[in-house]
Amino acid sequence: MKKIVKRVLYIFCAIGAAVLILSLSIKPLIVSLVRERIKPVFPGSSVSIGSCYFHPLRMLAFSGIEIKNADNYTFKIKQIKIEYTILKIIQARISKVSLEGVDARVSMADKKFEELRGYYKVHGKGGIFIDSIGVSNMRLDIRAAGMALNADISSEFNTLKQKVSMLNAQIHNFTMQGLELQDLKLTLAQNDTQGRLYARQLQFNKINAHEINAQWSLLGKEAVVHSLSAKIFKGM
């Protein structure tokens, strides 16, 4: 009996060691393949990936990602985590993709923000369905002709239900075509149907609103505002 137990343990140890060696040897290849797939999406940009973690049965993660176009943008991502099961892989599905610590800086002072589309190329549609997409601690700093945005956002989107399941957005400053928004907070707790909205100040033309408070909810793809209150002043 002891021999059988030892034999079984030896087999499991051998399999474990083989999986470990395979995962260690395949990591550089995975990093190289992913980097080469990203480059055509952002032509003229440099792409670097710091490290990779690979668990064959449940997860693939990349850390220290940077995509940079010296004249226009820099995207840094602390970690991208891809979670899956063998069954879902067979079904061409992924359980969840999470992005953590995203720092997106765009500087296009002499160009309109819409012109950013000319700096990336996406061909065709992917053949894998992602059940859920999450972003945590994403910082946006965008400067373009007639537009500026500084914000921090965390969110989760359920693609199966086609709905936002969590949102925590803080827009510190947003200006565009005469509109100026200061200190907007937009929150929706995990799986809640109704969230809260607060803005310290909103200016548009001669309208000046302060202390804006509201409840909001999602109905399909539309956001509906309830119980809105604000202090409004009209300039002369």
Coordinates of C-alpha atoms in Angstrom, one line a residue:
M1 CA 0.0 0.0 0.0
K2 CA 2.8 2.4 0.9
K3 CA 4.4 1.7 -2.5
I4 CA 1.2 2.6 -4.3
V5 CA 0.9 5.9 -2.3
K6 CA 4.5 6.7 -3.0
R7 CA 4.0 6.0 -6.6
V8 CA 0.9 8.2 -6.8
L9 CA 2.7 11.0 -5.0
Y10 CA 5.6 10.7 -7.4
I11 CA 3.3 10.9 -10.4
F12 CA 1.7 14.1 -9.0
C13 CA 5.1 15.6 -8.2
A14 CA 6.3 14.8 -11.7
I15 CA 3.3 16.3 -13.3
G16 CA 3.6 19.4 -11.1
A17 CA 7.2 19.8 -11.9
A18 CA 6.5 19.4 -15.7
V19 CA 3.8 22.0 -15.5
L20 CA 6.1 24.4 -13.6
I21 CA 9.0 23.9 -16.1
L22 CA 6.6 24.4 -19.0
S23 CA 5.1 27.6 -17.6
L24 CA 8.5 29.0 -16.9
S25 CA 9.8 28.2 -20.4
I26 CA 6.7 29.4 -22.2
K27 CA 6.5 32.8 -20.4
P28 CA 9.0 34.6 -22.6
L29 CA 7.3 33.2 -25.7
I30 CA 3.9 34.4 -24.5
V31 CA 5.3 37.9 -23.7
S32 CA 6.9 38.1 -27.2
L33 CA 3.7 37.0 -29.0
V34 CA 1.5 39.4 -27.1
R35 CA 3.9 42.3 -27.7
E36 CA 4.0 41.6 -31.4
R37 CA 0.1 41.4 -31.5
I38 CA -0.2 44.8 -29.8
K39 CA 2.3 46.7 -32.0
P40 CA 0.1 46.7 -35.1
V41 CA -2.8 48.1 -33.1
F42 CA -0.7 51.2 -32.1
P43 CA 1.5 51.8 -35.2
G44 CA 4.5 54.0 -34.5
S45 CA 4.4 53.3 -30.8
S46 CA 6.8 51.4 -28.5
V47 CA 5.4 48.5 -26.6
S48 CA 7.0 46.9 -23.5
I49 CA 5.8 44.2 -21.1
G50 CA 7.6 43.8 -17.8
S51 CA 6.6 40.2 -16.7
C52 CA 4.1 37.4 -17.2
Y53 CA 2.4 35.0 -14.8
F54 CA 0.8 31.8 -16.3
H55 CA -1.3 29.2 -14.6
P56 CA -2.4 26.8 -17.3
L57 CA -5.7 25.9 -15.7
R58 CA -7.0 29.3 -14.6
M59 CA -5.2 32.5 -15.3
L60 CA -2.8 34.5 -17.5
A61 CA -1.5 37.8 -16.2
F62 CA 0.8 40.5 -17.5
S63 CA 2.4 43.4 -15.5
G64 CA 4.4 46.5 -16.3
I65 CA 2.8 47.2 -19.6
E66 CA 3.6 50.5 -21.4
I67 CA 2.4 51.7 -24.8
K68 CA 4.0 55.0 -25.8
N69 CA 3.9 57.4 -28.7
A70 CA 6.3 60.1 -27.7
D71 CA 4.4 63.0 -29.3
N72 CA 0.8 62.0 -28.4
Y73 CA 0.2 59.5 -25.7
T74 CA 1.5 57.1 -23.0
F75 CA -0.6 54.2 -21.6
K76 CA 0.7 52.4 -18.6
I77 CA -1.0 49.4 -17.0
K78 CA 0.2 47.9 -13.7
Q79 CA -1.5 44.5 -14.4
I80 CA -3.8 42.8 -16.9
K81 CA -5.3 39.6 -15.5
I82 CA -7.2 37.1 -17.7
E83 CA -9.2 34.5 -15.8
Y84 CA -10.6 31.4 -17.4
T85 CA -11.5 27.8 -16.9
I86 CA -10.8 24.9 -19.3
L87 CA -14.5 24.5 -20.0
K88 CA -14.9 28.1 -21.0
I89 CA -11.7 28.0 -23.2
I90 CA -13.3 25.1 -25.1
Q91 CA -16.4 27.3 -25.5
A92 CA -14.2 30.2 -26.8
R93 CA -15.1 32.2 -23.6
I94 CA -13.1 34.0 -20.9
S95 CA -14.5 34.5 -17.4
K96 CA -13.0 37.9 -16.7
V97 CA -10.4 40.4 -17.9
S98 CA -9.2 42.9 -15.3
L99 CA -7.1 45.9 -15.8
E100 CA -5.5 47.4 -12.6
G101 CA -3.6 50.6 -12.2
V102 CA -4.2 52.2 -15.6
D103 CA -2.5 55.5 -16.3
A104 CA -3.6 57.0 -19.6
R105 CA -2.1 60.3 -20.7
V106 CA -3.0 61.9 -24.0
S107 CA -1.4 65.2 -25.1
M108 CA -2.7 66.6 -28.4
A109 CA -2.9 70.3 -27.8
D110 CA -2.9 71.1 -31.5
K111 CA -5.3 68.3 -32.5
K112 CA -8.9 67.4 -31.8
F113 CA -9.5 64.4 -29.5
E114 CA -11.3 62.6 -32.3
E115 CA -8.0 62.5 -34.3
L116 CA -6.7 60.0 -31.7
R117 CA -8.5 57.3 -33.8
G118 CA -5.8 57.7 -36.4
Y119 CA -3.2 56.5 -34.0
Y120 CA -4.7 53.0 -33.5
K121 CA -6.0 50.3 -35.8
V122 CA -8.3 47.4 -34.9
H123 CA -9.0 44.9 -37.6
G124 CA -12.0 42.5 -37.5
K125 CA -13.7 41.1 -34.5
G126 CA -12.2 38.7 -31.9
G127 CA -13.4 35.1 -31.8
I128 CA -13.5 34.9 -27.9
F129 CA -16.3 36.2 -25.8
I130 CA -15.4 37.8 -22.4
D131 CA -18.0 37.4 -19.7
S132 CA -16.9 40.4 -17.6
I133 CA -14.5 43.3 -17.9
G134 CA -13.2 45.2 -14.9
V135 CA -11.0 48.3 -14.6
S136 CA -9.6 49.5 -11.2
N137 CA -7.7 52.7 -10.4
M138 CA -7.7 54.1 -13.9
R139 CA -6.3 57.6 -14.2
L140 CA -7.1 59.7 -17.3
D141 CA -5.3 62.9 -18.2
I142 CA -6.3 64.1 -21.6
R143 CA -5.4 67.3 -23.3
A144 CA -6.6 68.1 -26.8
A145 CA -7.7 71.2 -28.8
G146 CA -10.8 72.6 -27.0
M147 CA -11.0 69.7 -24.5
A148 CA -9.4 68.7 -21.2
L149 CA -10.2 65.8 -18.9
N150 CA -8.7 64.7 -15.6
A151 CA -10.4 61.7 -13.9
D152 CA -10.1 58.6 -11.8
I153 CA -12.3 55.6 -12.7
S154 CA -13.0 52.1 -11.4
S155 CA -15.7 50.1 -13.1
E156 CA -17.0 46.6 -14.0
F157 CA -19.1 45.7 -17.0
N158 CA -21.0 42.4 -17.3
T159 CA -21.1 41.6 -21.0
L160 CA -23.5 38.7 -20.5
K161 CA -26.2 41.1 -19.1
Q162 CA -24.9 44.1 -21.1
K163 CA -24.8 46.3 -18.0
V164 CA -22.5 48.2 -15.7
S165 CA -22.4 46.2 -12.5
M166 CA -20.1 48.7 -10.6
L167 CA -18.9 52.2 -11.1
N168 CA -16.8 54.7 -9.1
A169 CA -15.9 57.7 -11.2
Q170 CA -14.4 61.0 -10.1
I171 CA -14.0 63.6 -12.7
H172 CA -11.8 66.3 -11.2
N173 CA -12.0 68.6 -14.2
F174 CA -13.7 68.4 -17.6
T175 CA -13.9 71.3 -20.2
M176 CA -15.2 71.1 -23.7
Q177 CA -17.0 73.7 -26.0
G178 CA -18.0 76.1 -23.3
L179 CA -18.9 73.4 -20.8
E180 CA -16.8 73.2 -17.6
L181 CA -17.4 70.6 -14.9
Q182 CA -15.6 70.5 -11.5
D183 CA -15.5 67.6 -9.0
L184 CA -18.1 65.2 -10.4
K185 CA -18.6 62.0 -8.5
L186 CA -20.6 59.2 -10.1
T187 CA -21.1 56.0 -8.1
L188 CA -22.9 52.7 -8.5
A189 CA -22.3 50.0 -5.8
Q190 CA -21.8 46.4 -6.9
N191 CA -25.0 45.0 -8.4
D192 CA -27.1 48.0 -7.3
T193 CA -29.7 49.3 -9.7
Q194 CA -29.4 52.9 -8.5
G195 CA -26.4 55.1 -8.0
R196 CA -25.5 58.6 -6.8
L197 CA -24.3 61.7 -8.6
Y198 CA -22.6 64.8 -7.1
A199 CA -20.9 67.7 -8.8
R200 CA -19.4 70.7 -7.1
Q201 CA -19.8 73.0 -10.1
L202 CA -21.1 73.1 -13.6
Q203 CA -20.8 76.0 -16.0
F204 CA -22.2 76.3 -19.5
N205 CA -22.4 79.7 -21.2
K206 CA -24.0 82.0 -18.6
I207 CA -25.5 79.1 -16.5
N208 CA -23.6 78.4 -13.3
A209 CA -24.8 75.5 -11.1
H210 CA -23.3 74.4 -7.7
E211 CA -23.8 71.5 -5.3
I212 CA -25.6 69.3 -7.8
N213 CA -27.0 66.1 -6.3
A214 CA -29.0 63.4 -7.9
Q215 CA -29.9 59.7 -8.0
W216 CA -29.4 57.9 -11.2
S217 CA -30.1 54.4 -12.6
L218 CA -29.5 52.4 -15.8
L219 CA -32.4 51.4 -18.0
G220 CA -30.8 49.3 -20.7
K221 CA -28.1 51.4 -22.3
E222 CA -29.6 54.7 -21.1
A223 CA -28.8 56.5 -17.8
V224 CA -31.9 58.1 -16.1
V225 CA -31.5 60.9 -13.5
H226 CA -33.9 61.0 -10.5
S227 CA -34.4 63.6 -7.7
L228 CA -32.1 66.2 -9.1
S229 CA -31.2 69.3 -7.0
A230 CA -28.8 72.1 -7.5
K231 CA -28.1 75.8 -6.8
I232 CA -28.3 77.6 -10.1
F233 CA -27.1 81.1 -10.9
K234 CA -27.6 82.9 -14.2
G235 CA -25.0 85.5 -15.3
M236 CA -25.9 88.8 -16.8

